[in-house]
Amino acid sequence: MAIDTQAVKEHIRGLLIALGDNPDREGLKDTPERVARMYQEVFEGMQYTNEEIAKMFDKTFVDELDFETDSRDMVIVRDIRIFSYCEHHMALMYDMTVTVAYIPNGKVIGLSKIARIADMVSKRLQLQERIGSDIAQIMQIVTGSEDIAVRIQGSHSCMTARGIRQPDAKTITTTVRGRFLSEPSLLNQL
């Protein structure tokens, strides 16, 4: 579903009025248009299901390495930078780093596609926990591997800039599937 930029502009204008400001003053007169354009960018992922994102980034290579069935060989991509917006307050989740690990099952994904998957999933109104689950699901679809782990660390402005105001608070979530769940020692490499 496409983002209705006209409705966004109208609602942002109404929000400015509700906040007690004048949307026609010099500094605000173009704000509804700017916010609508920004929302198209930062919420792009809302237009796609996990299955559609998997199709977008389904660039894999037949694995020429001879992985055995019980192999512990894995691919790990660390320090993927993302940001998102909390679905509870529409507040920014920032300074987020994602680590994605998987054990190949006959094919490997292009490494940049892992970062692109994480980026697209974050472009939704989200929960940090769901970002990890969505990345894991998409990785399973694309790689054909059940063995996926996703670790995310981030700050949430709904905790750092308002409410409890704990600027150093970090949230860490770990999503594990397949052998990462049944063999917790594999997680030591994350």
mmCIF file with all atom_site columns, C-alpha atoms in Angstrom:
data_model
loop_
_atom_site.group_PDB
_atom_site.id
_atom_site.type_symbol
_atom_site.label_atom_id
_atom_site.label_alt_id
_atom_site.label_comp_id
_atom_site.label_asym_id
_atom_site.label_entity_id
_atom_site.label_seq_id
_atom_site.pdbx_PDB_ins_code
_atom_site.Cartn_x
_atom_site.Cartn_y
_atom_site.Cartn_z
_atom_site.occupancy
_atom_site.B_iso_or_equiv
_atom_site.pdbx_formal_charge
_atom_site.auth_seq_id
_atom_site.auth_comp_id
_atom_site.auth_asym_id
_atom_site.auth_atom_id
_atom_site.pdbx_PDB_model_num
ATOM 1   C CA . MET A 1 1   ? 0.000  0.000   0.000  1.00 0.00 ? 1   MET A CA 1
ATOM 2   C CA . ALA A 1 2   ? 1.445  3.370   -1.030 1.00 0.00 ? 2   ALA A CA 1
ATOM 3   C CA . ILE A 1 3   ? 1.858  6.155   1.498  1.00 0.00 ? 3   ILE A CA 1
ATOM 4   C CA . ASP A 1 4   ? -0.865 8.788   1.060  1.00 0.00 ? 4   ASP A CA 1
ATOM 5   C CA . THR A 1 5   ? 1.323  11.893  1.007  1.00 0.00 ? 5   THR A CA 1
ATOM 6   C CA . GLN A 1 6   ? -1.633 14.250  0.603  1.00 0.00 ? 6   GLN A CA 1
ATOM 7   C CA . ALA A 1 7   ? -3.241 12.902  3.778  1.00 0.00 ? 7   ALA A CA 1
ATOM 8   C CA . VAL A 1 8   ? 0.107  13.133  5.595  1.00 0.00 ? 8   VAL A CA 1
ATOM 9   C CA . LYS A 1 9   ? 0.409  16.823  4.608  1.00 0.00 ? 9   LYS A CA 1
ATOM 10  C CA . GLU A 1 10  ? -3.130 17.574  5.806  1.00 0.00 ? 10  GLU A CA 1
ATOM 11  C CA . HIS A 1 11  ? -2.580 15.790  9.121  1.00 0.00 ? 11  HIS A CA 1
ATOM 12  C CA . ILE A 1 12  ? 0.791  17.436  9.770  1.00 0.00 ? 12  ILE A CA 1
ATOM 13  C CA . ARG A 1 13  ? -0.793 20.820  9.116  1.00 0.00 ? 13  ARG A CA 1
ATOM 14  C CA . GLY A 1 14  ? -3.566 19.921  11.585 1.00 0.00 ? 14  GLY A CA 1
ATOM 15  C CA . LEU A 1 15  ? -1.000 18.722  14.118 1.00 0.00 ? 15  LEU A CA 1
ATOM 16  C CA . LEU A 1 16  ? 0.858  22.041  13.917 1.00 0.00 ? 16  LEU A CA 1
ATOM 17  C CA . ILE A 1 17  ? -2.420 23.839  14.625 1.00 0.00 ? 17  ILE A CA 1
ATOM 18  C CA . ALA A 1 18  ? -3.220 21.430  17.484 1.00 0.00 ? 18  ALA A CA 1
ATOM 19  C CA . LEU A 1 19  ? 0.201  22.198  18.978 1.00 0.00 ? 19  LEU A CA 1
ATOM 20  C CA . GLY A 1 20  ? -0.736 25.883  18.991 1.00 0.00 ? 20  GLY A CA 1
ATOM 21  C CA . ASP A 1 21  ? 1.484  27.030  16.165 1.00 0.00 ? 21  ASP A CA 1
ATOM 22  C CA . ASN A 1 22  ? 0.745  28.772  12.886 1.00 0.00 ? 22  ASN A CA 1
ATOM 23  C CA . PRO A 1 23  ? 1.388  26.439  9.914  1.00 0.00 ? 23  PRO A CA 1
ATOM 24  C CA . ASP A 1 24  ? 1.468  29.478  7.597  1.00 0.00 ? 24  ASP A CA 1
ATOM 25  C CA . ARG A 1 25  ? 4.418  31.160  9.302  1.00 0.00 ? 25  ARG A CA 1
ATOM 26  C CA . GLU A 1 26  ? 7.727  31.285  7.419  1.00 0.00 ? 26  GLU A CA 1
ATOM 27  C CA . GLY A 1 27  ? 9.484  28.417  9.228  1.00 0.00 ? 27  GLY A CA 1
ATOM 28  C CA . LEU A 1 28  ? 6.504  26.040  9.016  1.00 0.00 ? 28  LEU A CA 1
ATOM 29  C CA . LYS A 1 29  ? 4.778  26.754  5.719  1.00 0.00 ? 29  LYS A CA 1
ATOM 30  C CA . ASP A 1 30  ? 6.683  23.985  3.856  1.00 0.00 ? 30  ASP A CA 1
ATOM 31  C CA . THR A 1 31  ? 6.842  21.600  6.827  1.00 0.00 ? 31  THR A CA 1
ATOM 32  C CA . PRO A 1 32  ? 3.836  19.433  5.846  1.00 0.00 ? 32  PRO A CA 1
ATOM 33  C CA . GLU A 1 33  ? 5.398  18.831  2.399  1.00 0.00 ? 33  GLU A CA 1
ATOM 34  C CA . ARG A 1 34  ? 8.841  18.089  3.894  1.00 0.00 ? 34  ARG A CA 1
ATOM 35  C CA . VAL A 1 35  ? 7.380  15.667  6.459  1.00 0.00 ? 35  VAL A CA 1
ATOM 36  C CA . ALA A 1 36  ? 5.364  13.865  3.748  1.00 0.00 ? 36  ALA A CA 1
ATOM 37  C CA . ARG A 1 37  ? 8.535  13.389  1.661  1.00 0.00 ? 37  ARG A CA 1
ATOM 38  C CA . MET A 1 38  ? 10.483 12.242  4.727  1.00 0.00 ? 38  MET A CA 1
ATOM 39  C CA . TYR A 1 39  ? 7.765  9.729   5.643  1.00 0.00 ? 39  TYR A CA 1
ATOM 40  C CA . GLN A 1 40  ? 7.884  8.269   2.123  1.00 0.00 ? 40  GLN A CA 1
ATOM 41  C CA . GLU A 1 41  ? 11.572 7.582   2.700  1.00 0.00 ? 41  GLU A CA 1
ATOM 42  C CA . VAL A 1 42  ? 11.697 6.486   6.342  1.00 0.00 ? 42  VAL A CA 1
ATOM 43  C CA . PHE A 1 43  ? 8.537  4.347   6.138  1.00 0.00 ? 43  PHE A CA 1
ATOM 44  C CA . GLU A 1 44  ? 9.233  2.785   2.729  1.00 0.00 ? 44  GLU A CA 1
ATOM 45  C CA . GLY A 1 45  ? 9.278  -0.712  4.240  1.00 0.00 ? 45  GLY A CA 1
ATOM 46  C CA . MET A 1 46  ? 5.609  -0.415  5.260  1.00 0.00 ? 46  MET A CA 1
ATOM 47  C CA . GLN A 1 47  ? 4.698  -0.876  1.606  1.00 0.00 ? 47  GLN A CA 1
ATOM 48  C CA . TYR A 1 48  ? 6.096  -4.428  1.487  1.00 0.00 ? 48  TYR A CA 1
ATOM 49  C CA . THR A 1 49  ? 5.503  -7.745  3.211  1.00 0.00 ? 49  THR A CA 1
ATOM 50  C CA . ASN A 1 50  ? 8.438  -9.838  4.401  1.00 0.00 ? 50  ASN A CA 1
ATOM 51  C CA . GLU A 1 51  ? 7.872  -12.120 1.408  1.00 0.00 ? 51  GLU A CA 1
ATOM 52  C CA . GLU A 1 52  ? 8.081  -9.165  -0.987 1.00 0.00 ? 52  GLU A CA 1
ATOM 53  C CA . ILE A 1 53  ? 11.284 -7.944  0.678  1.00 0.00 ? 53  ILE A CA 1
ATOM 54  C CA . ALA A 1 54  ? 12.719 -11.453 0.329  1.00 0.00 ? 54  ALA A CA 1
ATOM 55  C CA . LYS A 1 55  ? 11.986 -11.350 -3.421 1.00 0.00 ? 55  LYS A CA 1
ATOM 56  C CA . MET A 1 56  ? 13.611 -7.896  -3.710 1.00 0.00 ? 56  MET A CA 1
ATOM 57  C CA . PHE A 1 57  ? 16.878 -9.051  -2.184 1.00 0.00 ? 57  PHE A CA 1
ATOM 58  C CA . ASP A 1 58  ? 16.955 -12.682 -3.316 1.00 0.00 ? 58  ASP A CA 1
ATOM 59  C CA . LYS A 1 59  ? 20.485 -12.619 -4.694 1.00 0.00 ? 59  LYS A CA 1
ATOM 60  C CA . THR A 1 60  ? 22.117 -15.871 -3.714 1.00 0.00 ? 60  THR A CA 1
ATOM 61  C CA . PHE A 1 61  ? 24.965 -17.947 -5.049 1.00 0.00 ? 61  PHE A CA 1
ATOM 62  C CA . VAL A 1 62  ? 25.211 -21.715 -5.143 1.00 0.00 ? 62  VAL A CA 1
ATOM 63  C CA . ASP A 1 63  ? 27.528 -22.636 -2.333 1.00 0.00 ? 63  ASP A CA 1
ATOM 64  C CA . GLU A 1 64  ? 30.618 -24.208 -3.870 1.00 0.00 ? 64  GLU A CA 1
ATOM 65  C CA . LEU A 1 65  ? 32.078 -24.942 -0.457 1.00 0.00 ? 65  LEU A CA 1
ATOM 66  C CA . ASP A 1 66  ? 31.421 -28.447 0.760  1.00 0.00 ? 66  ASP A CA 1
ATOM 67  C CA . PHE A 1 67  ? 29.506 -27.790 3.965  1.00 0.00 ? 67  PHE A CA 1
ATOM 68  C CA . GLU A 1 68  ? 28.648 -30.947 5.800  1.00 0.00 ? 68  GLU A CA 1
ATOM 69  C CA . THR A 1 69  ? 25.235 -31.402 7.379  1.00 0.00 ? 69  THR A CA 1
ATOM 70  C CA . ASP A 1 70  ? 26.531 -30.823 10.903 1.00 0.00 ? 70  ASP A CA 1
ATOM 71  C CA . SER A 1 71  ? 28.859 -27.976 9.920  1.00 0.00 ? 71  SER A CA 1
ATOM 72  C CA . ARG A 1 72  ? 29.318 -25.051 12.289 1.00 0.00 ? 72  ARG A CA 1
ATOM 73  C CA . ASP A 1 73  ? 30.653 -22.824 9.517  1.00 0.00 ? 73  ASP A CA 1
ATOM 74  C CA . MET A 1 74  ? 28.696 -19.620 9.495  1.00 0.00 ? 74  MET A CA 1
ATOM 75  C CA . VAL A 1 75  ? 28.486 -16.195 7.931  1.00 0.00 ? 75  VAL A CA 1
ATOM 76  C CA . ILE A 1 76  ? 28.312 -13.200 10.263 1.00 0.00 ? 76  ILE A CA 1
ATOM 77  C CA . VAL A 1 77  ? 27.745 -9.575  9.257  1.00 0.00 ? 77  VAL A CA 1
ATOM 78  C CA . ARG A 1 78  ? 28.204 -7.121  12.130 1.00 0.00 ? 78  ARG A CA 1
ATOM 79  C CA . ASP A 1 79  ? 27.592 -3.435  12.727 1.00 0.00 ? 79  ASP A CA 1
ATOM 80  C CA . ILE A 1 80  ? 24.811 -2.868  10.225 1.00 0.00 ? 80  ILE A CA 1
ATOM 81  C CA . ARG A 1 81  ? 23.543 0.607   11.118 1.00 0.00 ? 81  ARG A CA 1
ATOM 82  C CA . ILE A 1 82  ? 19.785 1.193   11.051 1.00 0.00 ? 82  ILE A CA 1
ATOM 83  C CA . PHE A 1 83  ? 17.188 3.423   12.641 1.00 0.00 ? 83  PHE A CA 1
ATOM 84  C CA . SER A 1 84  ? 13.468 2.973   12.997 1.00 0.00 ? 84  SER A CA 1
ATOM 85  C CA . TYR A 1 85  ? 10.387 4.458   14.625 1.00 0.00 ? 85  TYR A CA 1
ATOM 86  C CA . CYS A 1 86  ? 8.677  2.927   17.644 1.00 0.00 ? 86  CYS A CA 1
ATOM 87  C CA . GLU A 1 87  ? 5.080  2.018   16.907 1.00 0.00 ? 87  GLU A CA 1
ATOM 88  C CA . HIS A 1 88  ? 3.982  3.002   20.426 1.00 0.00 ? 88  HIS A CA 1
ATOM 89  C CA . HIS A 1 89  ? 5.128  6.652   20.404 1.00 0.00 ? 89  HIS A CA 1
ATOM 90  C CA . MET A 1 90  ? 6.318  7.122   16.797 1.00 0.00 ? 90  MET A CA 1
ATOM 91  C CA . ALA A 1 91  ? 9.594  8.012   18.505 1.00 0.00 ? 91  ALA A CA 1
ATOM 92  C CA . LEU A 1 92  ? 12.993 7.453   16.939 1.00 0.00 ? 92  LEU A CA 1
ATOM 93  C CA . MET A 1 93  ? 14.952 4.283   17.678 1.00 0.00 ? 93  MET A CA 1
ATOM 94  C CA . TYR A 1 94  ? 18.562 5.253   16.947 1.00 0.00 ? 94  TYR A CA 1
ATOM 95  C CA . ASP A 1 95  ? 22.215 4.224   17.307 1.00 0.00 ? 95  ASP A CA 1
ATOM 96  C CA . MET A 1 96  ? 21.007 0.785   16.313 1.00 0.00 ? 96  MET A CA 1
ATOM 97  C CA . THR A 1 97  ? 23.476 -1.871  15.217 1.00 0.00 ? 97  THR A CA 1
ATOM 98  C CA . VAL A 1 98  ? 22.430 -5.206  13.802 1.00 0.00 ? 98  VAL A CA 1
ATOM 99  C CA . THR A 1 99  ? 24.410 -8.429  13.633 1.00 0.00 ? 99  THR A CA 1
ATOM 100 C CA . VAL A 1 100 ? 23.070 -11.172 11.373 1.00 0.00 ? 100 VAL A CA 1
ATOM 101 C CA . ALA A 1 101 ? 24.499 -14.693 11.370 1.00 0.00 ? 101 ALA A CA 1
ATOM 102 C CA . TYR A 1 102 ? 23.468 -17.756 9.408  1.00 0.00 ? 102 TYR A CA 1
ATOM 103 C CA . ILE A 1 103 ? 24.718 -21.226 8.637  1.00 0.00 ? 103 ILE A CA 1
ATOM 104 C CA . PRO A 1 104 ? 24.590 -21.727 4.860  1.00 0.00 ? 104 PRO A CA 1
ATOM 105 C CA . ASN A 1 105 ? 22.410 -24.498 3.503  1.00 0.00 ? 105 ASN A CA 1
ATOM 106 C CA . GLY A 1 106 ? 23.624 -24.956 -0.063 1.00 0.00 ? 106 GLY A CA 1
ATOM 107 C CA . LYS A 1 107 ? 23.610 -21.278 -1.047 1.00 0.00 ? 107 LYS A CA 1
ATOM 108 C CA . VAL A 1 108 ? 24.906 -17.979 0.260  1.00 0.00 ? 108 VAL A CA 1
ATOM 109 C CA . ILE A 1 109 ? 23.356 -14.536 0.029  1.00 0.00 ? 109 ILE A CA 1
ATOM 110 C CA . GLY A 1 110 ? 25.208 -11.502 -1.296 1.00 0.00 ? 110 GLY A CA 1
ATOM 111 C CA . LEU A 1 111 ? 26.530 -9.733  1.803  1.00 0.00 ? 111 LEU A CA 1
ATOM 112 C CA . SER A 1 112 ? 25.144 -6.323  0.881  1.00 0.00 ? 112 SER A CA 1
ATOM 113 C CA . LYS A 1 113 ? 21.693 -7.895  0.660  1.00 0.00 ? 113 LYS A CA 1
ATOM 114 C CA . ILE A 1 114 ? 21.814 -8.679  4.388  1.00 0.00 ? 114 ILE A CA 1
ATOM 115 C CA . ALA A 1 115 ? 22.305 -4.977  5.150  1.00 0.00 ? 115 ALA A CA 1
ATOM 116 C CA . ARG A 1 116 ? 19.573 -4.042  2.658  1.00 0.00 ? 116 ARG A CA 1
ATOM 117 C CA . ILE A 1 117 ? 17.136 -6.461  4.315  1.00 0.00 ? 117 ILE A CA 1
ATOM 118 C CA . ALA A 1 118 ? 17.860 -4.962  7.756  1.00 0.00 ? 118 ALA A CA 1
ATOM 119 C CA . ASP A 1 119 ? 17.453 -1.441  6.369  1.00 0.00 ? 119 ASP A CA 1
ATOM 120 C CA . MET A 1 120 ? 14.133 -2.158  4.623  1.00 0.00 ? 120 MET A CA 1
ATOM 121 C CA . VAL A 1 121 ? 12.668 -3.937  7.667  1.00 0.00 ? 121 VAL A CA 1
ATOM 122 C CA . SER A 1 122 ? 13.575 -0.969  9.863  1.00 0.00 ? 122 SER A CA 1
ATOM 123 C CA . LYS A 1 123 ? 11.620 1.397   7.593  1.00 0.00 ? 123 LYS A CA 1
ATOM 124 C CA . ARG A 1 124 ? 8.342  0.581   9.305  1.00 0.00 ? 124 ARG A CA 1
ATOM 125 C CA . LEU A 1 125 ? 6.608  1.533   12.521 1.00 0.00 ? 125 LEU A CA 1
ATOM 126 C CA . GLN A 1 126 ? 8.285  -1.189  14.523 1.00 0.00 ? 126 GLN A CA 1
ATOM 127 C CA . LEU A 1 127 ? 9.258  -2.865  17.738 1.00 0.00 ? 127 LEU A CA 1
ATOM 128 C CA . GLN A 1 128 ? 12.933 -3.738  18.088 1.00 0.00 ? 128 GLN A CA 1
ATOM 129 C CA . GLU A 1 129 ? 11.919 -7.331  18.802 1.00 0.00 ? 129 GLU A CA 1
ATOM 130 C CA . ARG A 1 130 ? 9.949  -7.509  15.544 1.00 0.00 ? 130 ARG A CA 1
ATOM 131 C CA . ILE A 1 131 ? 12.822 -6.075  13.518 1.00 0.00 ? 131 ILE A CA 1
ATOM 132 C CA . GLY A 1 132 ? 14.888 -9.096  14.567 1.00 0.00 ? 132 GLY A CA 1
ATOM 133 C CA . SER A 1 133 ? 12.073 -11.545 13.825 1.00 0.00 ? 133 SER A CA 1
ATOM 134 C CA . ASP A 1 134 ? 11.395 -9.976  10.421 1.00 0.00 ? 134 ASP A CA 1
ATOM 135 C CA . ILE A 1 135 ? 15.071 -10.086 9.441  1.00 0.00 ? 135 ILE A CA 1
ATOM 136 C CA . ALA A 1 136 ? 15.288 -13.732 10.539 1.00 0.00 ? 136 ALA A CA 1
ATOM 137 C CA . GLN A 1 137 ? 12.184 -14.695 8.567  1.00 0.00 ? 137 GLN A CA 1
ATOM 138 C CA . ILE A 1 138 ? 13.404 -12.967 5.401  1.00 0.00 ? 138 ILE A CA 1
ATOM 139 C CA . MET A 1 139 ? 16.865 -14.530 5.749  1.00 0.00 ? 139 MET A CA 1
ATOM 140 C CA . GLN A 1 140 ? 15.260 -17.965 6.088  1.00 0.00 ? 140 GLN A CA 1
ATOM 141 C CA . ILE A 1 141 ? 13.227 -17.396 2.918  1.00 0.00 ? 141 ILE A CA 1
ATOM 142 C CA . VAL A 1 142 ? 16.180 -16.118 0.873  1.00 0.00 ? 142 VAL A CA 1
ATOM 143 C CA . THR A 1 143 ? 18.918 -18.493 2.058  1.00 0.00 ? 143 THR A CA 1
ATOM 144 C CA . GLY A 1 144 ? 16.843 -21.613 2.609  1.00 0.00 ? 144 GLY A CA 1
ATOM 145 C CA . SER A 1 145 ? 18.611 -21.974 5.959  1.00 0.00 ? 145 SER A CA 1
ATOM 146 C CA . GLU A 1 146 ? 16.692 -22.442 9.181  1.00 0.00 ? 146 GLU A CA 1
ATOM 147 C CA . ASP A 1 147 ? 19.797 -21.473 11.161 1.00 0.00 ? 147 ASP A CA 1
ATOM 148 C CA . ILE A 1 148 ? 19.615 -17.706 11.659 1.00 0.00 ? 148 ILE A CA 1
ATOM 149 C CA . ALA A 1 149 ? 20.558 -15.374 14.521 1.00 0.00 ? 149 ALA A CA 1
ATOM 150 C CA . VAL A 1 150 ? 19.930 -11.632 14.729 1.00 0.00 ? 150 VAL A CA 1
ATOM 151 C CA . ARG A 1 151 ? 21.247 -9.396  17.507 1.00 0.00 ? 151 ARG A CA 1
ATOM 152 C CA . ILE A 1 152 ? 20.208 -5.749  17.723 1.00 0.00 ? 152 ILE A CA 1
ATOM 153 C CA . GLN A 1 153 ? 21.351 -3.048  20.113 1.00 0.00 ? 153 GLN A CA 1
ATOM 154 C CA . GLY A 1 154 ? 19.780 0.371   20.084 1.00 0.00 ? 154 GLY A CA 1
ATOM 155 C CA . SER A 1 155 ? 18.599 3.439   21.914 1.00 0.00 ? 155 SER A CA 1
ATOM 156 C CA . HIS A 1 156 ? 14.951 4.477   22.040 1.00 0.00 ? 156 HIS A CA 1
ATOM 157 C CA . SER A 1 157 ? 14.089 8.151   22.287 1.00 0.00 ? 157 SER A CA 1
ATOM 158 C CA . CYS A 1 158 ? 10.873 7.203   24.099 1.00 0.00 ? 158 CYS A CA 1
ATOM 159 C CA . MET A 1 159 ? 13.245 6.235   26.970 1.00 0.00 ? 159 MET A CA 1
ATOM 160 C CA . THR A 1 160 ? 16.173 8.596   26.432 1.00 0.00 ? 160 THR A CA 1
ATOM 161 C CA . ALA A 1 161 ? 14.506 11.924  25.593 1.00 0.00 ? 161 ALA A CA 1
ATOM 162 C CA . ARG A 1 162 ? 11.147 11.673  27.381 1.00 0.00 ? 162 ARG A CA 1
ATOM 163 C CA . GLY A 1 163 ? 9.487  9.710   30.169 1.00 0.00 ? 163 GLY A CA 1
ATOM 164 C CA . ILE A 1 164 ? 12.192 8.190   32.355 1.00 0.00 ? 164 ILE A CA 1
ATOM 165 C CA . ARG A 1 165 ? 14.944 10.141  30.483 1.00 0.00 ? 165 ARG A CA 1
ATOM 166 C CA . GLN A 1 166 ? 17.748 7.622   30.697 1.00 0.00 ? 166 GLN A CA 1
ATOM 167 C CA . PRO A 1 167 ? 20.112 8.780   27.911 1.00 0.00 ? 167 PRO A CA 1
ATOM 168 C CA . ASP A 1 168 ? 22.525 5.857   28.348 1.00 0.00 ? 168 ASP A CA 1
ATOM 169 C CA . ALA A 1 169 ? 19.879 3.116   28.274 1.00 0.00 ? 169 ALA A CA 1
ATOM 170 C CA . LYS A 1 170 ? 20.408 0.538   25.512 1.00 0.00 ? 170 LYS A CA 1
ATOM 171 C CA . THR A 1 171 ? 18.034 -2.216  24.470 1.00 0.00 ? 171 THR A CA 1
ATOM 172 C CA . ILE A 1 172 ? 19.488 -5.502  23.238 1.00 0.00 ? 172 ILE A CA 1
ATOM 173 C CA . THR A 1 173 ? 17.375 -8.144  21.531 1.00 0.00 ? 173 THR A CA 1
ATOM 174 C CA . THR A 1 174 ? 18.446 -11.501 20.178 1.00 0.00 ? 174 THR A CA 1
ATOM 175 C CA . THR A 1 175 ? 16.378 -13.551 17.743 1.00 0.00 ? 175 THR A CA 1
ATOM 176 C CA . VAL A 1 176 ? 17.480 -17.150 17.212 1.00 0.00 ? 176 VAL A CA 1
ATOM 177 C CA . ARG A 1 177 ? 16.243 -19.847 14.872 1.00 0.00 ? 177 ARG A CA 1
ATOM 178 C CA . GLY A 1 178 ? 17.286 -23.423 14.106 1.00 0.00 ? 178 GLY A CA 1
ATOM 179 C CA . ARG A 1 179 ? 20.655 -24.541 15.409 1.00 0.00 ? 179 ARG A CA 1
ATOM 180 C CA . PHE A 1 180 ? 21.282 -21.216 17.137 1.00 0.00 ? 180 PHE A CA 1
ATOM 181 C CA . LEU A 1 181 ? 18.315 -22.121 19.328 1.00 0.00 ? 181 LEU A CA 1
ATOM 182 C CA . SER A 1 182 ? 19.215 -25.763 19.879 1.00 0.00 ? 182 SER A CA 1
ATOM 183 C CA . GLU A 1 183 ? 22.978 -25.157 20.200 1.00 0.00 ? 183 GLU A CA 1
ATOM 184 C CA . PRO A 1 184 ? 23.343 -21.962 22.280 1.00 0.00 ? 184 PRO A CA 1
ATOM 185 C CA . SER A 1 185 ? 27.159 -22.188 22.133 1.00 0.00 ? 185 SER A CA 1
ATOM 186 C CA . LEU A 1 186 ? 26.928 -20.960 18.523 1.00 0.00 ? 186 LEU A CA 1
ATOM 187 C CA . LEU A 1 187 ? 25.777 -17.603 19.898 1.00 0.00 ? 187 LEU A CA 1
ATOM 188 C CA . ASN A 1 188 ? 29.191 -17.032 21.489 1.00 0.00 ? 188 ASN A CA 1
ATOM 189 C CA . GLN A 1 189 ? 30.453 -15.823 18.105 1.00 0.00 ? 189 GLN A CA 1
ATOM 190 C CA . LEU A 1 190 ? 27.921 -13.011 17.855 1.00 0.00 ? 190 LEU A CA 1
#
